Coordinates of C-alpha atoms and ligand atoms in Angstrom, one line a residue:
M1 CA -30.1 -0.3 -26.9
A2 CA -26.8 1.0 -25.7
A3 CA -25.4 -2.1 -24.1
R4 CA -26.7 -5.6 -23.7
L5 CA -25.3 -8.5 -21.8
N6 CA -25.9 -12.0 -22.9
T7 CA -28.0 -12.6 -19.9
P8 CA -28.7 -16.3 -20.2
L9 CA -25.0 -17.1 -20.2
H10 CA -24.5 -14.6 -17.5
N11 CA -27.1 -16.3 -15.3
A12 CA -25.9 -19.7 -16.0
L13 CA -22.3 -18.8 -15.1
S14 CA -23.6 -17.1 -12.0
L15 CA -24.6 -20.4 -10.4
L16 CA -21.2 -21.9 -10.5
N17 CA -19.0 -20.2 -7.9
P18 CA -19.0 -20.4 -4.1
F19 CA -18.0 -17.2 -2.4
N20 CA -14.7 -18.1 -0.9
T21 CA -12.7 -18.9 -3.9
P22 CA -9.1 -19.0 -2.6
L23 CA -6.9 -16.2 -3.8
S24 CA -4.1 -18.5 -4.9
T25 CA -3.4 -18.3 -8.6
K26 CA -4.8 -21.2 -10.5
P27 CA -3.9 -22.3 -14.0
F28 CA -6.5 -21.3 -16.5
S29 CA -8.5 -24.2 -17.6
S30 CA -11.1 -24.1 -20.3
R31 CA -12.6 -20.9 -21.6
N32 CA -16.0 -22.1 -20.4
S33 CA -15.1 -22.6 -16.8
F34 CA -15.6 -19.1 -15.6
R35 CA -17.2 -19.0 -12.2
Y36 CA -19.3 -16.3 -10.8
S37 CA -21.8 -16.2 -8.0
K38 CA -24.6 -13.8 -7.1
K39 CA -24.2 -15.2 -3.6
L40 CA -20.9 -13.6 -3.5
A41 CA -22.4 -10.1 -3.7
S42 CA -24.7 -10.7 -0.9
S43 CA -22.4 -12.6 1.4
Q44 CA -19.7 -10.1 0.8
S45 CA -21.9 -7.2 1.5
S46 CA -23.4 -8.7 4.6
S47 CA -20.0 -9.0 6.2
G48 CA -18.5 -6.1 4.4
K49 CA -15.2 -6.9 6.1
R50 CA -13.1 -8.3 3.4
A51 CA -13.9 -5.5 1.1
L52 CA -13.7 -2.8 3.6
Y53 CA -10.6 -3.6 5.4
C54 CA -8.7 -5.6 2.8
T55 CA -6.5 -7.3 5.4
S56 CA -4.5 -9.0 2.7
S57 CA -1.1 -10.3 3.7
L58 CA 0.2 -8.1 0.9
G59 CA -0.7 -4.9 2.8
I60 CA 2.2 -2.7 3.8
H61 CA 2.7 -0.6 6.8
E62 CA 2.7 3.1 6.5
N63 CA 6.3 3.4 7.3
G64 CA 9.2 2.4 5.2
V65 CA 12.2 0.3 6.5
D66 CA 14.1 3.5 7.5
G67 CA 11.2 4.6 9.6
A68 CA 10.2 7.6 7.5
E69 CA 6.6 7.8 6.7
K70 CA 5.8 6.8 3.1
F71 CA 3.9 8.9 0.7
V72 CA 3.2 7.2 -2.6
L73 CA 1.7 9.5 -5.2
T74 CA 0.7 8.8 -8.8
T75 CA -0.3 10.8 -11.9
P76 CA -2.4 9.0 -14.5
L77 CA -0.3 7.1 -17.1
Y78 CA -0.7 9.2 -20.2
Y79 CA -1.9 7.9 -23.5
V80 CA 0.8 8.0 -26.2
N81 CA -1.6 8.7 -29.0
A82 CA 0.0 12.1 -29.4
P83 CA 2.7 14.1 -27.6
P84 CA 1.9 15.7 -24.3
H85 CA -0.1 18.9 -24.2
M86 CA -0.6 21.4 -21.4
G87 CA -3.6 19.5 -20.0
S88 CA -1.5 16.4 -19.4
A89 CA 1.4 18.5 -18.0
Y90 CA -1.0 20.1 -15.5
T91 CA -1.6 16.9 -13.5
T92 CA 2.1 16.2 -13.5
I93 CA 3.1 19.7 -12.3
A94 CA 0.6 19.5 -9.5
A95 CA 1.8 16.0 -8.5
D96 CA 5.4 17.2 -8.6
S97 CA 4.6 20.1 -6.3
I98 CA 2.8 17.8 -3.8
A99 CA 5.7 15.3 -4.0
R100 CA 8.2 18.1 -3.3
F101 CA 6.1 19.4 -0.4
Q102 CA 5.9 15.9 1.1
R103 CA 9.6 15.4 0.8
L104 CA 10.1 18.7 2.6
L105 CA 8.1 17.2 5.5
G106 CA 10.6 14.4 5.6
K107 CA 8.4 11.7 4.1
K108 CA 9.8 8.9 1.9
V109 CA 8.1 9.8 -1.3
I110 CA 7.6 7.6 -4.3
F111 CA 6.2 9.7 -7.1
I112 CA 5.0 7.5 -10.0
T113 CA 4.2 8.6 -13.5
G114 CA 4.4 6.9 -16.9
T115 CA 2.7 6.2 -20.1
D116 CA -0.3 4.1 -21.1
E117 CA 0.6 2.4 -24.4
H118 CA -1.8 -0.3 -25.3
G119 CA -5.2 -0.4 -27.0
E120 CA -7.0 0.6 -30.1
K121 CA -6.5 4.3 -29.7
I122 CA -2.7 3.9 -29.7
A123 CA -2.6 1.3 -32.5
T124 CA -4.7 3.6 -34.6
S125 CA -2.6 6.7 -34.0
A126 CA 0.6 4.7 -34.7
A127 CA -0.8 3.6 -38.0
A128 CA -1.9 7.1 -38.9
N129 CA 1.7 8.2 -38.3
G130 CA 3.0 5.4 -40.4
R131 CA 4.8 3.8 -37.5
N132 CA 4.6 0.4 -35.9
P133 CA 3.0 0.6 -32.5
A134 CA 6.2 -0.2 -30.6
E135 CA 8.2 2.5 -32.4
H136 CA 5.4 5.0 -31.9
C137 CA 5.2 4.3 -28.2
D138 CA 9.0 4.7 -27.8
L139 CA 8.9 8.0 -29.5
I140 CA 5.9 9.5 -27.7
S141 CA 6.8 8.1 -24.3
Q142 CA 10.2 9.7 -24.7
S143 CA 8.5 13.1 -25.4
Y144 CA 6.8 12.8 -22.1
R145 CA 10.1 12.2 -20.3
T146 CA 11.6 15.1 -22.1
L147 CA 8.8 17.5 -21.1
W148 CA 9.0 16.3 -17.5
K149 CA 12.7 17.2 -17.5
E150 CA 12.0 20.7 -19.0
L151 CA 9.3 21.3 -16.4
D152 CA 11.6 20.2 -13.5
I153 CA 9.5 17.2 -12.7
A154 CA 11.3 15.0 -10.1
Y155 CA 9.5 11.7 -10.5
D156 CA 10.8 8.5 -8.8
K157 CA 9.3 5.9 -11.1
F158 CA 8.3 6.0 -14.7
I159 CA 6.3 3.0 -15.8
R160 CA 5.5 2.1 -19.4
T161 CA 2.6 -0.3 -19.8
T162 CA 4.7 -2.0 -22.6
D163 CA 7.4 -2.9 -20.0
P164 CA 7.7 -6.7 -19.6
K165 CA 7.6 -6.3 -15.9
H166 CA 4.3 -4.6 -16.2
E167 CA 2.9 -7.4 -18.3
A168 CA 3.9 -10.0 -15.7
I169 CA 2.1 -8.1 -13.0
V170 CA -1.1 -7.6 -15.1
K171 CA -1.3 -11.3 -15.8
E172 CA -0.8 -12.2 -12.2
F173 CA -3.5 -9.8 -11.2
Y174 CA -5.8 -11.1 -13.9
A175 CA -5.2 -14.6 -12.6
R176 CA -6.1 -13.6 -9.0
V177 CA -9.3 -11.9 -10.1
Y178 CA -10.2 -14.9 -12.1
A179 CA -9.4 -17.3 -9.3
N180 CA -11.7 -15.2 -7.2
G181 CA -14.5 -16.0 -9.6
D182 CA -14.9 -12.5 -10.9
I183 CA -14.2 -13.0 -14.6
Y184 CA -16.7 -14.6 -17.0
R185 CA -17.3 -14.6 -20.7
A186 CA -20.3 -13.0 -22.5
D187 CA -21.4 -11.1 -25.6
Y188 CA -21.4 -7.4 -25.5
E189 CA -23.1 -4.9 -27.8
G190 CA -22.9 -1.2 -27.4
L191 CA -21.6 2.2 -28.5
Y192 CA -17.9 2.6 -28.1
C193 CA -15.8 5.8 -27.8
V194 CA -12.3 4.9 -29.0
N195 CA -10.9 8.1 -27.5
C196 CA -12.3 7.3 -24.1
E197 CA -11.6 3.6 -24.7
E198 CA -15.0 3.0 -23.1
Y199 CA -18.5 1.7 -23.9
K200 CA -21.0 4.4 -23.3
D201 CA -24.5 4.5 -22.1
E202 CA -26.8 5.9 -24.8
K203 CA -28.3 8.4 -22.3
E204 CA -25.0 10.1 -21.7
L205 CA -24.4 10.7 -25.4
L206 CA -25.1 13.9 -27.4
E207 CA -26.9 14.0 -30.7
N208 CA -25.8 11.5 -33.3
N209 CA -24.4 9.4 -30.5
C210 CA -21.5 11.8 -30.0
C211 CA -19.3 11.4 -27.0
P212 CA -19.7 14.6 -24.8
V213 CA -16.0 14.7 -24.1
H214 CA -14.6 14.2 -27.6
Q215 CA -17.5 15.4 -29.6
M216 CA -17.2 12.5 -32.0
P217 CA -19.7 9.8 -32.8
C218 CA -19.4 6.5 -30.9
V219 CA -19.2 3.4 -33.0
A220 CA -21.6 0.4 -32.6
R221 CA -19.6 -2.7 -31.5
K222 CA -20.6 -6.3 -30.8
E223 CA -18.0 -8.5 -29.2
D224 CA -17.5 -11.7 -27.4
N225 CA -15.6 -10.5 -24.3
Y226 CA -14.4 -11.4 -20.8
F227 CA -16.2 -9.5 -18.1
F228 CA -15.3 -8.3 -14.7
A229 CA -18.1 -8.8 -12.1
L230 CA -18.2 -5.2 -11.0
S231 CA -21.9 -5.4 -9.9
K232 CA -21.0 -7.6 -7.0
Y233 CA -18.9 -4.8 -5.5
Q234 CA -21.7 -2.3 -5.4
K235 CA -22.5 -2.8 -1.7
P236 CA -18.8 -2.8 -0.5
L237 CA -18.1 0.3 -2.6
E238 CA -21.1 2.1 -1.0
E239 CA -19.8 1.2 2.4
I240 CA -16.3 2.3 1.7
L241 CA -17.5 5.7 0.6
S242 CA -19.8 6.2 3.5
Q243 CA -17.2 5.1 6.0
N244 CA -14.4 7.0 4.4
P245 CA -15.7 10.0 2.5
R246 CA -12.2 11.4 2.0
F247 CA -11.5 8.6 -0.4
V248 CA -12.8 10.8 -3.2
Q249 CA -11.6 14.4 -3.2
P250 CA -12.4 17.2 -3.6
S251 CA -15.6 16.5 -1.5
Y252 CA -17.9 17.8 -4.3
R253 CA -16.8 14.9 -6.5
L254 CA -17.9 12.3 -3.9
N255 CA -21.6 12.9 -4.7
E256 CA -21.0 12.2 -8.3
V257 CA -19.3 8.9 -7.5
Q258 CA -21.9 7.9 -5.0
S259 CA -24.7 8.5 -7.5
W260 CA -23.0 6.4 -10.2
I261 CA -22.8 3.6 -7.7
K262 CA -26.3 4.1 -6.5
S263 CA -27.7 4.0 -10.0
G264 CA -26.4 0.4 -10.3
L265 CA -23.1 -0.9 -11.3
R266 CA -22.9 -3.1 -14.4
D267 CA -20.2 -5.6 -15.1
F268 CA -17.7 -4.3 -17.7
S269 CA -15.8 -6.0 -20.4
I270 CA -12.1 -6.4 -19.7
S271 CA -10.9 -7.8 -23.0
R272 CA -11.0 -6.9 -26.6
A273 CA -11.4 -9.4 -29.4
L274 CA -10.6 -6.9 -32.1
V275 CA -7.5 -5.3 -30.7
D276 CA -4.1 -6.9 -31.2
W277 CA -2.0 -4.2 -29.5
G278 CA -2.3 -5.3 -25.9
I279 CA -1.5 -7.9 -23.3
P280 CA -2.9 -11.3 -24.3
V281 CA -5.6 -12.6 -22.1
P282 CA -4.1 -15.6 -20.2
D283 CA -5.2 -18.8 -21.9
D284 CA -6.8 -17.0 -24.7
E285 CA -4.4 -15.5 -27.1
K286 CA -7.3 -14.3 -29.4
Q287 CA -8.2 -11.6 -27.0
T288 CA -6.2 -8.8 -25.4
I289 CA -6.8 -7.3 -22.0
Y290 CA -8.8 -4.0 -22.0
V291 CA -6.5 -1.1 -21.8
W292 CA -7.9 0.2 -18.5
F293 CA -7.7 -3.2 -16.8
D294 CA -4.1 -3.2 -17.9
A295 CA -3.0 0.4 -17.3
L296 CA -4.4 0.8 -13.7
L297 CA -2.0 -2.0 -12.7
G298 CA 0.9 0.4 -13.7
Y299 CA 0.5 2.0 -10.3
I300 CA 1.6 -1.3 -8.7
S301 CA 4.1 -2.5 -11.4
A302 CA 5.9 0.8 -11.2
L303 CA 7.0 0.0 -7.7
T304 CA 9.3 -2.9 -8.8
E305 CA 12.9 -2.6 -9.9
D306 CA 13.7 -3.7 -13.5
N307 CA 16.1 -6.4 -12.4
E308 CA 13.9 -8.0 -9.8
Q309 CA 11.8 -11.1 -10.0
Q310 CA 8.4 -9.7 -10.9
S311 CA 5.5 -10.6 -8.6
L312 CA 2.5 -8.8 -7.2
E313 CA 3.7 -9.6 -3.7
T314 CA 7.1 -7.9 -4.2
A315 CA 5.6 -4.9 -6.0
V316 CA 3.1 -4.4 -3.2
S317 CA 5.7 -4.8 -0.5
L318 CA 7.6 -1.9 -2.1
G319 CA 4.9 0.7 -1.5
W320 CA 1.3 -0.3 -2.1
P321 CA -1.2 1.1 -1.3
A322 CA -0.8 4.5 -2.9
S323 CA -1.4 7.5 -0.6
L324 CA -2.9 9.5 -3.4
H325 CA -4.0 9.1 -7.0
L326 CA -4.1 12.4 -8.8
I327 CA -6.3 12.4 -11.8
G328 CA -8.5 14.6 -14.0
K329 CA -12.2 14.5 -13.4
D330 CA -12.9 12.6 -16.7
I331 CA -11.3 9.4 -15.4
L332 CA -12.8 9.5 -11.9
R333 CA -15.1 6.5 -12.5
F334 CA -12.2 4.3 -13.4
H335 CA -10.3 5.3 -10.3
A336 CA -13.0 5.6 -7.7
V337 CA -15.3 2.7 -8.9
Y338 CA -13.6 0.2 -11.2
W339 CA -10.1 0.2 -9.6
P340 CA -11.2 -0.3 -6.0
A341 CA -13.5 -3.1 -7.0
M342 CA -10.6 -4.7 -9.0
L343 CA -8.3 -4.4 -6.0
M344 CA -10.9 -5.9 -3.7
S345 CA -11.3 -8.8 -6.0
A346 CA -7.6 -9.4 -6.0
G347 CA -7.4 -9.1 -2.2
L348 CA -5.3 -6.0 -2.3
N349 CA -5.5 -2.8 -0.2
L350 CA -7.2 0.2 -1.6
P351 CA -5.4 3.5 -2.3
K352 CA -6.0 6.1 0.5
A353 CA -7.4 8.8 -1.7
V354 CA -8.3 9.8 -5.3
F355 CA -8.3 13.5 -6.2
G356 CA -10.0 14.5 -9.4
H357 CA -8.9 17.9 -10.6
G358 CA -10.6 20.0 -13.2
F359 CA -9.8 20.8 -16.8
L360 CA -7.7 23.3 -18.5
T361 CA -10.0 24.7 -21.1
K362 CA -9.8 26.7 -24.2
D363 CA -12.9 28.7 -25.1
G364 CA -14.7 26.6 -22.5
M365 CA -13.9 23.2 -24.1
K366 CA -11.6 20.7 -22.5
M367 CA -8.2 21.1 -24.0
G368 CA -7.2 17.8 -25.5
K369 CA -5.3 15.8 -28.1
S370 CA -8.5 14.4 -29.6
L371 CA -10.1 17.8 -30.0
G372 CA -6.9 19.4 -31.2
N373 CA -7.3 22.6 -29.2
T374 CA -4.2 22.2 -27.1
L375 CA -1.6 24.5 -25.7
E376 CA 2.0 23.5 -26.5
P377 CA 3.8 23.0 -23.2
F378 CA 7.3 22.8 -24.8
E379 CA 6.7 26.2 -26.4
L380 CA 5.5 27.7 -23.1
V381 CA 8.5 26.4 -21.2
Q382 CA 10.9 27.6 -23.8
K383 CA 9.4 31.0 -23.8
F384 CA 8.8 31.5 -20.2
G385 CA 10.8 28.9 -18.2
P386 CA 9.5 26.2 -16.0
D387 CA 8.9 28.3 -12.9
A388 CA 6.5 30.6 -14.6
V389 CA 4.5 27.8 -16.2
R390 CA 4.3 25.8 -13.0
Y391 CA 3.4 28.8 -10.9
F392 CA 0.8 30.2 -13.3
F393 CA -1.3 27.0 -13.6
L394 CA -1.1 26.2 -9.9
R395 CA -1.8 29.7 -8.7
E396 CA -4.4 30.6 -11.3
V397 CA -6.6 27.4 -11.3
E398 CA -8.1 26.5 -7.9
F399 CA -7.1 22.8 -7.7
G400 CA -10.2 20.8 -8.4
N401 CA -11.9 23.4 -10.6
D402 CA -11.6 24.1 -14.4
G403 CA -9.4 27.0 -15.5
D404 CA -9.0 28.9 -18.8
Y405 CA -5.6 30.0 -20.2
S406 CA -4.9 33.3 -21.8
E407 CA -1.4 34.6 -22.5
D408 CA -2.2 38.1 -21.3
R409 CA -3.3 36.7 -17.9
F410 CA -0.3 34.5 -17.8
I411 CA 2.1 37.4 -18.3
K412 CA 0.2 39.6 -15.9
I413 CA 0.3 37.1 -13.1
V414 CA 3.9 35.9 -13.4
N415 CA 5.2 39.5 -13.8
A416 CA 3.3 40.8 -10.8
H417 CA 4.0 37.9 -8.5
L418 CA 7.3 36.4 -9.4
A419 CA 9.1 39.3 -11.1
N420 CA 7.8 42.2 -8.9
T421 CA 6.7 40.9 -5.5
I422 CA 9.4 38.3 -5.1
G423 CA 12.2 39.0 -7.6
N424 CA 12.3 42.7 -7.3
L425 CA 12.2 42.7 -3.5
L426 CA 15.2 40.5 -3.3
N427 CA 17.1 42.5 -5.9
R428 CA 16.5 45.8 -4.2
T429 CA 17.4 44.5 -0.8
L430 CA 20.7 42.9 -2.1
G431 CA 21.5 46.1 -3.9
L432 CA 21.1 48.1 -0.7
L433 CA 23.1 45.6 1.2
K434 CA 26.0 45.7 -1.2
K435 CA 26.0 49.5 -1.3
N436 CA 25.8 49.9 2.5
C437 CA 27.0 46.7 4.2
E438 CA 29.5 45.1 1.8
S439 CA 26.9 42.4 1.1
T440 CA 27.3 41.1 4.6
L441 CA 24.6 40.6 7.2
V442 CA 25.2 42.7 10.3
V443 CA 23.3 40.5 12.8
D444 CA 21.4 37.2 13.1
S445 CA 17.9 37.4 11.7
T446 CA 16.5 36.3 15.1
I447 CA 18.0 39.3 16.9
A448 CA 17.1 41.6 14.0
A449 CA 13.4 40.7 14.3
E450 CA 13.1 41.1 18.1
G451 CA 9.8 42.9 18.8
I452 CA 9.0 43.2 15.1
P453 CA 5.4 42.2 14.2
L454 CA 6.5 41.1 10.7
K455 CA 8.0 38.0 12.1
D456 CA 4.7 36.9 13.6
T457 CA 2.9 37.7 10.3
V458 CA 5.3 35.6 8.4
E459 CA 5.0 32.7 10.8
K460 CA 1.2 32.7 10.5
L461 CA 1.4 32.8 6.7
V462 CA 3.9 29.9 6.6
E463 CA 1.4 27.9 8.7
K464 CA -1.3 28.9 6.2
A465 CA 0.8 27.7 3.3
R466 CA 1.6 24.4 5.0
T467 CA -2.1 23.7 5.7
N468 CA -3.0 24.5 2.2
Y469 CA -0.3 22.3 0.7
E470 CA -1.5 19.5 3.0
N471 CA -5.1 19.9 1.9
L472 CA -4.0 20.1 -1.8
S473 CA -5.3 23.7 -2.0
L474 CA -2.3 24.5 -4.2
S475 CA -3.5 27.9 -5.3
S476 CA -4.1 29.0 -1.7
A477 CA -0.7 27.7 -0.8
C478 CA 0.8 29.9 -3.5
E479 CA -1.3 32.8 -2.3
A480 CA -0.1 32.5 1.2
V481 CA 3.5 32.5 0.0
L482 CA 2.8 35.6 -2.1
E483 CA 1.3 37.3 1.0
I484 CA 4.7 36.8 2.7
G485 CA 6.2 38.6 -0.2
N486 CA 3.6 41.4 0.1
A487 CA 4.3 41.7 3.8
G488 CA 8.0 42.0 3.0
N489 CA 7.4 44.7 0.4
S490 CA 5.2 46.7 2.8
Y491 CA 7.9 46.5 5.5
M492 CA 10.5 47.7 3.0
D493 CA 8.3 50.6 1.9
Q494 CA 7.4 51.6 5.4
R495 CA 10.9 51.5 6.7
A496 CA 12.5 53.0 3.6
P497 CA 16.0 51.8 4.6
W498 CA 17.6 53.7 1.7
L499 CA 16.6 56.9 3.5
L500 CA 17.8 55.6 6.9
F501 CA 21.2 54.8 5.5
K502 CA 21.4 58.4 4.3
Q503 CA 20.7 59.6 7.8
G504 CA 23.7 57.6 9.2
G505 CA 24.3 56.6 12.9
V506 CA 21.6 54.7 14.7
S507 CA 19.2 55.0 11.7
A508 CA 21.7 53.4 9.4
E509 CA 22.2 50.6 12.0
A510 CA 18.4 50.1 12.0
A511 CA 18.4 50.0 8.2
A512 CA 21.1 47.3 8.2
K513 CA 18.9 45.2 10.5
D514 CA 15.9 45.9 8.2
L515 CA 17.8 44.4 5.3
V516 CA 18.5 41.2 7.4
I517 CA 14.8 41.0 8.2
I518 CA 13.8 41.3 4.5
L519 CA 16.4 38.8 3.4
E520 CA 15.1 36.4 6.1
V521 CA 11.7 36.8 4.6
M522 CA 13.1 36.0 1.2
R523 CA 14.8 32.9 2.5
I524 CA 11.5 31.7 4.0
I525 CA 9.7 32.4 0.7
A526 CA 12.3 30.4 -1.1
V527 CA 11.7 27.3 1.0
A528 CA 7.9 27.7 1.0
L529 CA 7.7 28.3 -2.7
S530 CA 10.1 25.5 -3.6
P531 CA 7.4 22.8 -4.2
V532 CA 5.9 25.1 -6.9
A533 CA 8.9 26.9 -8.4
P534 CA 12.0 24.9 -7.5
C535 CA 14.4 26.6 -9.8
L536 CA 13.4 30.1 -8.7
S537 CA 13.7 29.0 -5.1
L538 CA 17.2 27.7 -5.8
R539 CA 18.2 31.0 -7.4
I540 CA 16.9 32.9 -4.4
Y541 CA 18.8 30.6 -2.1
S542 CA 22.0 30.9 -4.1
Q543 CA 21.8 34.7 -3.9
L544 CA 21.5 34.4 -0.2
G545 CA 24.9 32.7 -0.3
Y546 CA 23.9 29.1 0.0
S547 CA 25.3 26.2 -2.1
V548 CA 23.2 24.0 -4.3
D549 CA 23.7 21.1 -1.8
Q550 CA 22.5 23.3 1.1
F551 CA 19.4 24.0 -1.0
K552 CA 18.8 20.4 -1.7
S553 CA 18.8 19.5 2.0
I554 CA 16.2 22.0 3.0
T555 CA 13.1 20.8 4.9
W556 CA 9.9 22.5 5.9
N557 CA 11.5 23.2 9.2
D558 CA 13.6 25.8 7.4
T559 CA 10.5 27.9 7.1
K560 CA 11.1 28.8 10.7
W561 CA 12.4 32.3 11.3
G562 CA 16.1 32.4 12.1
G563 CA 18.0 30.8 9.3
L564 CA 20.3 33.8 8.4
N565 CA 23.2 34.7 10.7
G566 CA 25.3 37.8 11.2
G567 CA 28.5 37.7 9.1
Q568 CA 26.8 35.7 6.2
V569 CA 27.9 37.1 2.9
M570 CA 25.3 37.4 0.2
A571 CA 26.0 36.8 -3.5
Q572 CA 26.0 39.4 -6.2
A573 CA 22.5 40.7 -6.9
S574 CA 21.1 39.7 -10.2
P575 CA 17.4 39.3 -11.3
V576 CA 16.1 35.9 -10.2
F577 CA 13.0 36.2 -12.3
A578 CA 13.0 38.3 -15.5
R579 CA 10.0 40.3 -16.3
I580 CA 8.2 39.2 -19.5
E581 CA 7.9 42.2 -21.8
L582 CA 5.2 42.4 -24.4
N583 CA 6.9 43.4 -27.6
P584 CA 6.0 46.9 -28.9
E585 CA 4.8 45.1 -32.0
K586 CA 2.2 43.3 -29.9
N587 CA 1.2 46.5 -28.2
E588 CA 0.6 48.0 -31.6
E589 CA -1.5 45.1 -32.6
E590 CA -3.5 45.4 -29.4
K591 CA -4.5 48.9 -30.4
K592 CA -5.8 47.8 -33.8
P593 CA -9.5 46.9 -34.3
K594 CA -10.2 43.3 -33.5
D595 CA -10.6 41.8 -37.0
S596 CA -7.4 43.4 -38.3
K597 CA -5.4 41.5 -35.7
K598 CA -3.4 38.5 -36.8
T599 CA -4.7 35.3 -35.3
G600 CA -1.2 34.0 -34.6
K601 CA 0.4 34.1 -31.2
S602 CA 1.5 37.4 -29.7
K603 CA 5.2 38.2 -29.5
V604 CA 6.8 38.4 -26.2
K605 CA 10.3 39.1 -25.1
V606 CA 11.7 37.5 -22.0
E607 CA 15.0 38.6 -20.7
Q608 CA 16.7 35.3 -19.7
P609 CA 17.0 35.0 -16.0
Q610 CA 20.3 33.9 -14.4
T611 CA 20.8 30.2 -15.1
L612 CA 21.2 27.6 -12.4
A613 CA 24.8 27.1 -13.2
E614 CA 25.5 30.8 -12.7
A615 CA 23.4 30.8 -9.5
Ligands
MSP1 N1 -4.4 6.7 -20.1 C1 -5.5 7.2 -19.3 C2 -5.1 7.2 -17.9 C3 -4.8 5.8 -17.3 S1 -4.3 5.9 -15.7 C4 -4.0 4.3 -15.2 C5 -5.8 8.6 -19.8 N2 -4.8 9.3 -20.4 S2 -4.9 10.7 -21.0 O1 -3.6 11.0 -21.6 O2 -6.0 10.8 -21.8 O3 -5.2 11.7 -19.8 C6 -4.3 11.7 -18.7 C7 -4.7 12.8 -17.7 O4 -4.6 14.1 -18.3 C8 -6.1 12.7 -17.2 O5 -6.1 12.8 -15.8 C9 -6.8 13.8 -17.8 O6 -7.9 14.3 -17.0 C10 -5.7 14.8 -17.9 N3 -6.0 15.8 -18.9 C11 -6.1 15.7 -20.2 N4 -6.6 16.8 -20.7 C12 -6.7 17.7 -19.7 C13 -7.1 19.1 -19.7 N5 -7.4 19.8 -20.7 N6 -7.0 19.7 -18.5 C14 -6.6 19.0 -17.3 N7 -6.3 17.8 -17.4 C15 -6.5 17.1 -18.5 O7 -6.8 9.1 -19.5

């Protein structure tokens, strides 16, 4: 038997609690006074209201105090069992691009990320590294921050679940759920995957009770735990999903969630008797709170300031509910089933949407710390720079689906798109402008484009990019921006301004206008690509003669045709994105028969692009 509740105790406890337990926090009395009622499930589902609309006094309005619409976006809080790998970086890159896009729309964005630091998995990895858990967490949590800096991740809040402010919020939340009669004590016996930090159903396991995600055997456990009464939220959850199907995205993940719920929700254990490294259960220091019941609260505790009095009410007033939880598909159940039920129990609003993206894979297997088949993000960024890494993964992997990494493909894509289509077009145009117009625009871009179909094409593509960003179709958004670049290149090739300049007179005047048109296209590309490749966009902007401050104040409105004016002086042309050259050594290796090749990484040479300081 995979999991067994102590049913007599469960049933006995079920009789004790009336439905409307007030939400006020009560002191914890004795360990045996847990209250839970089956009546709750039916009365709640018959009205459905409380669960569905969550009209808690703690709910916030959509708009912030300054009137700007809020957009609160989260990444998962990453386990600190090992330093980040490319899989963890992927969610954060996507989140950063979405946050940057929403900022361009003028929204007041709160972009939350952080680290999940409690539980058995972390304690074990600290011990394996010969560190105490706190030291270990400091070290690994810092490596996440360092990577985010290297990848140009502009988060607003970084929460660590070992922060004292987080602990205060978790305890208050636990107390609310308890006061609502949703926590009871029982025995549990089952098969546990430490890497997932989850009890598993026998039917979902592979041979030898192996976890399908981590390919390692689960261990048999028997514990006396506190349980969360998830089962009583079955009906409300079903109703939420049928009334608001966009709660789970992409749409194809909704069916999966609905079928989990339909197959019957079982209460889950929210404490651990055998794990010291965690937040103590209020009134029972012998148990710690289950790492998921703790970590999910990070999305709320992150909202508070360090020097503030910590309370759920304050935290919630600062930005809850989240507009979007961005997660990998492996943790969908926690976010789309457990978390909403927990929030309902505590009388808090539900997040607006949960998006479960796919996996980065290596040889078809999920890339992960536990499997040890990871790709080193620090190495990638150092070799290729943040823009290439960000662009490649967002462009290459349709957001929501899985995607495999190969270095050859990486080089091919970034060279073709960023170095050739975008970088080269800018470089050629600025070169011609310098040679023929003293790097000065001869006319406003609006006047230059009169009667030119390219302007309409660009406007349509900008709209396409915007819609795709809004729908989180990040790859298609990149594609639309690249199409703008293609349109610019075609225009350049058709018009051949270098020949027109040679002809002189009216032809040369037309050629000078053509350069204005192409540079306007480049300017629009810089704005539209800035959520994905912010450094590259800044370099483009700088070469168009703008200051860093001017770049920082761009909005999506700046994708409108007409930003460049006659008389504006462009900067010195210099490659904004250096082509990645495969070393001759690598090419030689490529020619050798397969088994004579070294298994090590190929050598590549990247000419360093102009730095931001130079730009
Ligand atoms: N700590 C939990 C999340 C708690 S959120 C309150 C956790 N951490 S994790 O470090 O294991 O995973 C964090 C995220 O990284 C998850 O969304 C997971 O899907 C994502 N990825 C980990 N490996 C991945 C790939 N190989 N590819 C894409 N994303 C993957 O789960």
